[in-house]
Coordinates of C-alpha atoms and ligand atoms in Angstrom, one line a residue:
M1 CA 0.0 0.0 -0.1
R2 CA 1.1 3.5 -0.6
T3 CA -0.1 7.0 0.4
K4 CA 1.4 10.6 0.5
V5 CA 1.3 11.3 4.2
M6 CA 1.2 8.5 6.8
I7 CA -0.2 9.8 10.1
I8 CA 0.6 7.9 13.3
G9 CA -2.1 8.8 15.9
S10 CA -5.8 9.4 15.8
G11 CA -6.0 12.0 18.4
P12 CA -6.9 15.7 17.7
S13 CA -3.6 16.4 15.9
G14 CA -3.8 13.4 13.6
L15 CA -7.5 13.8 12.8
L16 CA -7.2 17.5 12.1
L17 CA -4.1 17.2 9.9
G18 CA -5.7 14.3 8.1
Q19 CA -9.0 16.3 7.4
L20 CA -7.2 19.4 6.2
L21 CA -4.9 17.2 3.8
T22 CA -8.0 15.2 2.6
K23 CA -9.9 18.5 1.9
A24 CA -6.8 19.7 0.0
G25 CA -6.7 16.6 -2.1
I26 CA -3.7 15.2 -0.5
D27 CA -3.9 11.5 0.2
N28 CA -3.2 10.3 3.8
I29 CA -3.8 7.3 6.1
I30 CA -4.2 7.4 9.8
I31 CA -3.2 4.6 12.0
D32 CA -3.7 4.3 15.9
R33 CA -2.7 1.6 18.2
V34 CA -6.2 1.8 20.1
G35 CA -9.7 1.9 18.9
R36 CA -12.2 4.7 18.4
D37 CA -14.2 4.0 21.5
Y38 CA -11.1 4.0 23.6
I39 CA -9.9 7.4 22.2
L40 CA -13.5 8.9 22.8
G41 CA -13.3 7.7 26.4
R42 CA -10.4 10.0 27.3
V43 CA -11.6 13.2 29.1
R44 CA -9.2 16.0 28.4
A45 CA -9.2 19.5 27.1
G46 CA -12.1 22.1 27.3
V47 CA -11.0 25.3 26.0
L48 CA -10.4 26.2 22.4
E49 CA -8.6 29.3 21.1
W50 CA -10.3 31.1 18.4
G51 CA -7.5 30.0 16.0
T52 CA -8.4 26.4 16.9
V53 CA -12.1 27.1 16.2
G54 CA -11.2 28.5 12.7
L55 CA -9.0 25.5 11.8
L56 CA -11.9 23.1 12.7
D57 CA -14.1 25.3 10.4
E58 CA -11.7 24.9 7.7
A59 CA -11.6 21.1 8.2
G60 CA -15.5 21.1 7.8
A61 CA -15.8 19.8 11.5
G62 CA -17.1 23.0 13.1
A63 CA -20.9 22.8 12.8
R64 CA -21.8 21.0 16.1
M65 CA -19.2 23.1 18.0
H66 CA -20.9 26.3 16.9
A67 CA -24.3 24.8 17.8
E68 CA -23.4 23.3 21.3
G69 CA -20.1 25.0 22.4
L70 CA -20.0 27.9 24.7
P71 CA -18.2 31.0 23.6
H72 CA -16.7 32.7 26.7
D73 CA -15.7 36.4 26.8
G74 CA -13.9 36.1 30.2
Y75 CA -12.8 34.0 33.2
S76 CA -12.3 34.6 36.8
L77 CA -9.1 34.7 38.9
A78 CA -10.1 34.0 42.5
F79 CA -7.7 34.6 45.4
D80 CA -7.8 36.1 49.0
G81 CA -11.5 35.2 49.3
R82 CA -12.5 37.2 46.2
D83 CA -13.1 36.8 42.6
H84 CA -11.8 39.1 39.8
R85 CA -12.8 38.9 36.1
I86 CA -10.2 38.9 33.3
D87 CA -12.4 40.5 30.5
L88 CA -10.8 38.6 27.5
H89 CA -13.0 40.3 24.9
G90 CA -12.8 43.8 26.3
L91 CA -9.1 43.5 26.5
T92 CA -8.3 41.8 23.3
G93 CA -11.4 41.8 21.1
K94 CA -11.3 38.0 21.0
R95 CA -12.9 35.1 22.9
V96 CA -12.5 31.4 23.5
M97 CA -14.9 28.5 22.9
V98 CA -15.6 25.9 25.7
Y99 CA -16.1 22.6 23.8
G100 CA -14.8 19.3 25.0
Q101 CA -11.9 17.5 23.4
T102 CA -14.1 14.4 23.3
E103 CA -16.8 16.1 21.3
L104 CA -14.2 17.7 19.0
T105 CA -12.6 14.3 18.3
H106 CA -15.9 12.8 17.6
D107 CA -16.7 15.4 15.1
L108 CA -13.4 15.1 13.3
M109 CA -13.8 11.2 13.2
D110 CA -17.2 11.8 11.6
V111 CA -16.2 14.1 8.9
R112 CA -13.3 11.6 8.2
D113 CA -15.7 8.7 7.9
A114 CA -17.8 10.8 5.6
S115 CA -14.7 11.6 3.4
G116 CA -14.0 7.9 2.9
A117 CA -10.3 8.4 3.9
T118 CA -8.7 5.3 5.5
T119 CA -8.1 5.1 9.2
I120 CA -6.6 2.0 10.7
Y121 CA -7.4 1.3 14.4
D122 CA -6.1 -1.3 16.8
A123 CA -2.8 -1.6 15.0
Q124 CA 0.0 -3.1 17.0
D125 CA 3.8 -2.5 16.9
V126 CA 3.4 0.7 14.7
Q127 CA 6.8 1.7 13.6
P128 CA 8.2 4.4 11.2
H129 CA 11.2 3.5 9.1
D130 CA 13.8 5.2 6.8
F131 CA 12.5 8.7 7.4
D132 CA 16.1 10.0 7.1
G133 CA 16.2 8.7 3.5
S134 CA 14.0 9.4 0.5
A135 CA 11.6 6.4 0.9
P136 CA 10.0 6.3 4.4
Y137 CA 7.5 3.7 5.3
V138 CA 5.5 2.5 8.3
T139 CA 5.1 -1.1 9.4
Y140 CA 2.4 -2.5 11.7
V141 CA 0.8 -5.7 12.9
K142 CA -2.9 -6.4 12.5
D143 CA -4.7 -9.6 13.3
G144 CA -1.2 -11.4 13.5
V145 CA -0.1 -10.2 10.0
T146 CA 2.6 -7.6 9.4
H147 CA 1.8 -4.8 6.9
R148 CA 3.9 -2.1 5.3
I149 CA 2.7 1.4 3.9
D150 CA 5.0 3.4 1.8
C151 CA 4.8 7.1 1.9
D152 CA 6.3 10.5 1.2
F153 CA 6.2 11.8 4.7
I154 CA 5.3 10.6 8.3
A155 CA 3.5 12.8 10.6
G156 CA 4.0 11.7 14.2
C157 CA 0.8 12.7 16.0
D158 CA 1.1 9.9 18.6
G159 CA 1.1 11.8 21.8
F160 CA 3.6 12.0 24.5
H161 CA 4.1 8.2 24.9
G162 CA 4.0 7.6 21.2
V163 CA 6.6 5.6 19.0
S164 CA 7.6 8.6 16.7
R165 CA 9.7 10.7 19.0
K166 CA 11.2 7.4 20.4
S167 CA 12.3 6.3 16.9
V168 CA 14.6 9.4 16.5
P169 CA 18.3 8.7 17.3
E170 CA 19.1 10.1 20.7
N171 CA 21.9 12.3 19.5
A172 CA 19.5 14.0 17.0
I173 CA 17.0 15.3 19.6
Q174 CA 17.2 17.6 22.7
N175 CA 14.6 17.3 25.4
F176 CA 13.8 20.2 27.8
E177 CA 11.5 19.1 30.9
K178 CA 10.1 20.4 34.0
V179 CA 8.0 18.0 36.3
Y180 CA 5.8 19.8 38.9
P181 CA 5.5 18.5 42.3
F182 CA 1.7 18.1 42.3
G183 CA -1.1 16.7 40.1
W184 CA -4.6 17.6 39.2
L185 CA -7.7 15.5 40.4
G186 CA -10.5 16.1 38.0
V187 CA -14.2 15.1 38.2
L188 CA -17.0 15.3 35.6
A189 CA -20.5 15.5 36.8
D190 CA -24.0 16.2 35.5
I191 CA -24.5 19.3 37.6
P192 CA -24.9 22.9 36.5
P193 CA -21.6 24.9 36.6
V194 CA -21.2 27.1 39.6
A195 CA -20.7 30.1 37.5
H196 CA -21.2 31.0 33.8
E197 CA -17.4 31.4 33.2
L198 CA -14.3 29.5 34.3
I199 CA -12.8 30.2 37.9
Y200 CA -9.2 29.6 38.3
A201 CA -8.6 29.7 42.2
N202 CA -5.4 30.3 44.1
H203 CA -5.7 29.2 47.8
P204 CA -3.4 28.3 50.6
R205 CA -4.9 24.7 50.4
G206 CA -4.0 24.4 46.8
F207 CA -5.2 25.5 43.3
A208 CA -8.8 24.7 42.1
L209 CA -10.5 25.1 38.8
C210 CA -14.2 25.2 37.9
S211 CA -14.8 24.5 34.3
M212 CA -17.6 22.9 32.4
R213 CA -18.7 21.2 29.2
S214 CA -22.2 22.4 28.9
E215 CA -24.9 24.2 31.0
T216 CA -25.5 21.0 32.5
R217 CA -22.2 19.4 32.9
S218 CA -19.3 20.6 35.2
R219 CA -15.6 19.7 35.0
Y220 CA -13.9 20.4 38.3
Y221 CA -10.3 20.0 39.5
V222 CA -8.4 20.4 42.7
Q223 CA -4.5 20.3 43.0
C224 CA -3.6 17.1 44.8
D225 CA -0.4 15.3 45.8
L226 CA 1.5 13.4 43.0
D227 CA 1.3 10.0 44.7
D228 CA -2.5 10.6 45.8
K229 CA -5.1 7.9 44.6
V230 CA -8.6 8.5 43.3
E231 CA -9.8 5.9 45.6
N232 CA -8.8 8.3 48.5
W233 CA -11.5 10.8 47.1
S234 CA -15.1 10.2 47.5
D235 CA -17.4 12.7 45.8
E236 CA -18.1 14.2 49.3
R237 CA -14.5 14.8 50.1
F238 CA -13.8 16.2 46.7
F239 CA -16.6 18.8 46.8
D240 CA -15.8 19.7 50.5
E241 CA -12.2 20.4 49.3
L242 CA -13.2 22.4 46.2
R243 CA -15.7 24.5 48.2
R244 CA -12.9 25.3 50.8
R245 CA -10.8 26.7 48.1
L246 CA -13.4 29.0 46.4
P247 CA -14.6 32.4 47.5
E248 CA -17.7 32.0 49.9
E249 CA -20.3 33.2 47.3
H250 CA -19.3 30.3 45.0
A251 CA -18.9 27.7 47.6
Q252 CA -22.5 28.4 48.9
A253 CA -23.8 28.4 45.3
M254 CA -22.2 25.1 44.3
I255 CA -24.5 22.3 43.4
T256 CA -23.0 18.9 43.9
G257 CA -23.9 15.5 42.5
P258 CA -22.5 12.1 41.7
S259 CA -19.4 12.3 39.4
F260 CA -19.1 9.8 36.6
E261 CA -15.4 10.3 35.9
K262 CA -12.6 10.9 38.3
S263 CA -9.0 10.9 37.4
I264 CA -5.5 12.2 38.5
A265 CA -3.1 13.9 36.0
P266 CA 0.5 14.6 36.6
L267 CA 1.7 18.1 35.5
R268 CA 4.8 18.5 33.2
S269 CA 6.3 21.0 30.8
F270 CA 8.2 19.2 28.1
V271 CA 9.7 20.2 24.6
A272 CA 11.6 18.1 22.1
E273 CA 13.8 20.0 19.5
P274 CA 13.8 20.0 16.7
M275 CA 10.3 18.9 15.5
R276 CA 11.4 17.5 12.1
F277 CA 13.9 14.7 11.3
G278 CA 14.0 14.3 7.6
K279 CA 10.7 13.0 6.4
L280 CA 9.4 12.8 9.8
F281 CA 7.5 15.6 11.6
L282 CA 6.5 15.6 15.3
V283 CA 3.1 17.2 16.0
G284 CA 1.3 18.1 19.2
D285 CA 1.9 16.1 22.4
A286 CA 4.4 14.0 20.5
A287 CA 6.8 17.1 20.6
H288 CA 5.6 19.0 23.6
I289 CA 3.5 18.9 26.8
V290 CA 2.3 21.7 28.9
P291 CA 0.6 21.7 32.4
P292 CA -3.1 22.2 31.8
T293 CA -3.3 25.4 33.7
G294 CA -3.1 27.7 30.6
A295 CA -5.5 25.5 28.6
K296 CA -2.9 25.4 25.7
G297 CA -2.1 21.7 24.9
L298 CA -4.8 20.9 22.3
N299 CA -4.4 24.5 21.0
L300 CA -0.7 24.0 20.4
A301 CA -1.4 20.9 18.6
A302 CA -3.7 22.8 16.4
S303 CA -1.1 25.4 15.6
D304 CA 1.4 22.8 14.8
V305 CA -1.1 21.2 12.4
F306 CA -1.5 24.6 10.8
Y307 CA 2.2 25.0 10.1
L308 CA 2.7 21.4 8.9
F309 CA -0.4 21.6 6.7
E310 CA 0.8 24.8 5.1
G311 CA 4.1 23.3 4.4
L312 CA 2.7 20.2 2.8
R313 CA 0.2 22.1 0.7
E314 CA 3.1 24.2 -0.7
F315 CA 5.1 21.1 -1.3
Y316 CA 2.3 19.3 -3.3
G317 CA 0.8 22.5 -4.9
E318 CA 3.7 24.6 -5.6
K319 CA 6.6 22.0 -5.5
S320 CA 8.3 24.2 -2.9
E321 CA 10.0 22.8 0.2
A322 CA 10.2 26.2 2.0
G323 CA 7.2 25.4 4.2
I324 CA 8.3 22.0 5.4
D325 CA 11.8 23.3 5.8
A326 CA 10.5 26.2 8.1
Y327 CA 8.1 23.9 10.1
S328 CA 10.2 23.2 13.1
V329 CA 11.4 26.7 13.5
R330 CA 8.0 28.2 13.2
A331 CA 6.1 25.7 15.3
L332 CA 8.8 25.9 18.1
K333 CA 8.6 29.7 18.3
R334 CA 4.8 29.5 19.2
V335 CA 5.4 26.4 21.4
W336 CA 7.9 28.0 23.6
K337 CA 5.7 31.0 24.1
S338 CA 2.8 28.9 25.2
V339 CA 5.2 26.7 27.4
R340 CA 6.2 30.0 29.1
F341 CA 2.6 31.1 29.6
S342 CA 1.5 27.7 31.0
W343 CA 4.5 27.6 33.3
S344 CA 3.9 31.0 34.5
M345 CA 0.2 30.4 35.3
T346 CA 1.0 27.1 36.9
T347 CA 3.6 28.9 39.1
L348 CA 1.1 31.7 40.0
M349 CA -1.8 29.6 40.8
H350 CA -0.5 26.4 42.8
R351 CA 0.8 25.8 46.2
F352 CA 4.4 24.7 46.0
P353 CA 5.7 22.5 49.0
D354 CA 8.9 24.4 49.3
T355 CA 7.8 28.2 49.1
G356 CA 5.6 28.3 52.4
N357 CA 3.7 31.4 53.4
F358 CA 6.1 33.7 51.7
G359 CA 5.4 32.1 48.4
Q360 CA 1.7 32.5 49.0
K361 CA 2.1 36.3 49.7
I362 CA 4.2 36.7 46.6
Q363 CA 1.4 35.0 44.6
E364 CA -1.2 37.2 46.1
A365 CA 0.6 40.3 45.3
E366 CA 1.3 39.3 41.7
L367 CA -2.6 38.3 41.3
D368 CA -3.6 41.6 42.8
Y369 CA -1.3 43.6 40.3
L370 CA -2.4 41.4 37.4
T371 CA -6.1 42.0 38.1
H372 CA -5.8 45.8 38.7
S373 CA -3.2 46.7 35.9
T374 CA -4.7 46.9 32.5
A375 CA -1.3 46.3 30.9
A376 CA -0.8 43.1 32.9
S377 CA -4.3 41.8 32.5
T378 CA -4.0 42.5 28.7
A379 CA -0.8 40.5 28.5
M380 CA -2.5 37.7 30.2
A381 CA -5.6 37.9 28.1
E382 CA -3.7 38.0 25.0
N383 CA -1.8 34.7 25.8
Y384 CA -5.1 33.0 27.0
V385 CA -7.0 33.7 24.0
G386 CA -4.1 32.6 21.9
L387 CA -1.1 34.3 20.2
P388 CA -1.2 34.8 16.3
Y389 CA 0.1 31.8 14.1
Ligands
LIG1 P1 -3.1 12.6 21.8 O1 -4.5 13.2 22.2 O2 -2.4 11.9 23.1 O3 -3.3 11.5 20.8 C1 -2.2 10.7 20.4 C2 -2.9 9.5 19.6 O4 -1.7 8.6 19.2 C3 -2.1 7.3 19.6 N1 -0.8 6.6 19.7 C4 -0.3 5.6 19.0 N2 -0.7 5.3 17.8 C5 0.0 4.3 17.1 N3 1.1 3.7 17.6 C6 1.6 4.1 18.8 N4 2.8 3.7 19.3 C7 0.9 5.2 19.5 N5 1.1 5.7 20.6 C8 0.1 6.6 20.9 C9 -3.0 7.3 20.8 O5 -3.7 6.2 21.1 C10 -3.7 8.6 20.6 O6 -5.0 8.3 20.1 O7 -2.1 13.8 21.2 P2 -2.6 14.9 20.3 O8 -3.4 14.5 19.2 O9 -1.2 15.7 20.0 O10 -3.4 16.0 21.1 C11 -3.0 16.7 22.2 C12 -4.1 16.8 23.3 O11 -4.7 15.7 23.6 C13 -3.5 17.5 24.7 O12 -2.6 18.4 24.3 C14 -4.6 18.1 25.4 O13 -5.6 17.1 25.9 C15 -4.0 18.8 26.7 N6 -5.1 19.4 27.6 C16 -5.7 20.6 27.4 N7 -5.4 21.2 26.2 C17 -6.0 22.4 25.9 O14 -5.7 23.1 24.8 N8 -7.1 23.0 26.7 C18 -7.3 22.3 27.9 O15 -8.2 22.9 28.5 C19 -6.6 21.1 28.2 N9 -6.9 20.5 29.4 C20 -5.5 18.7 28.8 C21 -6.3 19.2 29.7 C22 -4.8 17.5 29.0 C23 -5.2 16.8 30.3 N10 -4.7 15.6 30.5 C24 -5.3 14.5 31.1 C25 -3.4 15.3 29.9 C26 -6.8 18.7 30.8 C27 -6.1 17.4 31.1 C28 -6.6 16.9 32.5
LIG2 C1 -11.1 21.7 31.2 O1 -12.4 22.1 31.0 O2 -11.0 20.5 31.3 C2 -10.2 22.7 31.4 C3 -10.4 24.1 31.3 C4 -9.3 24.9 31.5 C5 -8.0 24.6 31.6 C6 -7.8 23.2 31.9 C7 -8.9 22.2 31.7 O3 -7.1 25.4 31.9

């Protein structure tokens, strides 16, 4: 079998790239080691930058998002018992869209199915080969039989634990990493969100976030210890802790109910450089991870896809390699700015084990400055709605 672009990974990066390529008439195959239902069972991102919204529209996958997603013009920073709104739209003229990654992935899978493009699920031992030469190919095992697909390019859209980055010789890649000394415990419950907009709360007991998936489904998080276990957190304990970390008016207004998903995620900043190795491109979480505090992971995956798609379209349409040659440099410039923003929001909002009450006071002073200086809140808002591509 042969295709132009072989895409490893059927998460948001792989599906979005695949759909943009298909719409541009560039033949591609997506391959994933797990199945559709498993991918749709993962609860992850919830906030889309407007650039991501535009790319989903361009891919022809935006209809349900516009019908069911919630455009947000601001969010709250809560600290020292009070709540301060960051007016995203007033400060930047832009807004974000609250729409779950699960829904977005579902929509992209549906448009791909409708396009007739090939997706191979439940493939074992997926391996990219010869990407430093002129004839790359991918092998995989399905139902006990080994298959080979030849291609012009391989897009490694296979997430942080995927095979693409691991296939690059160690001396050709440089990794930058910071692991944070805490995690996020998240719950999903069919209860109305405590407020119409997201609340990011700094509290001496630790960070908390009130997000949502719809008017009737809430997504809430509390900072927890890295070695904590979901089994230690009954719904009752979770909601008690969440309430304690929120300003009184929200704590009192909060409606609780049984959760149907509960999980702990570690927090990490990670970047691999470069993002291109001959005919192999790393895209999205395969190349970089940000802590979720700035809501940037999925949005960075989308901007990588934009740069790579432009490069491939130029290659096939205009026979120019300029775009693919520039991919890594262009993508990394934006990646590092989002890595910086996510790190700074994480540092500002969480309780760190080693900084004590001094650290808490410094955070409160910075939050007070941020929420009262138009210059500082504009800088924060500009990063949150998404820097230009
Ligand atoms: P994914 O989604 O991990 O998809 C990778 C796909 O590759 C497959 N795969 C393989 N396939 C073949 N062979 C192999 N060897 C393979 N290894 C892996 C996997 O099965 C999978 O289907 O990466 P992608 O597409 O780059 O997308 C990245 C996003 O998923 C991620 O950045 C976001 O979820 C991060 N994130 C958030 N991002 C935001 O922009 N806004 C948010 O509000 C936000 N909140 C979050 C988040 C991530 C979280 N967690 C749990 C990590 C909240 C959380 C809690
Ligand atoms: C979410 O809704 O899951 C969410 C929202 C904002 C973040 C992180 C996660 O910063």
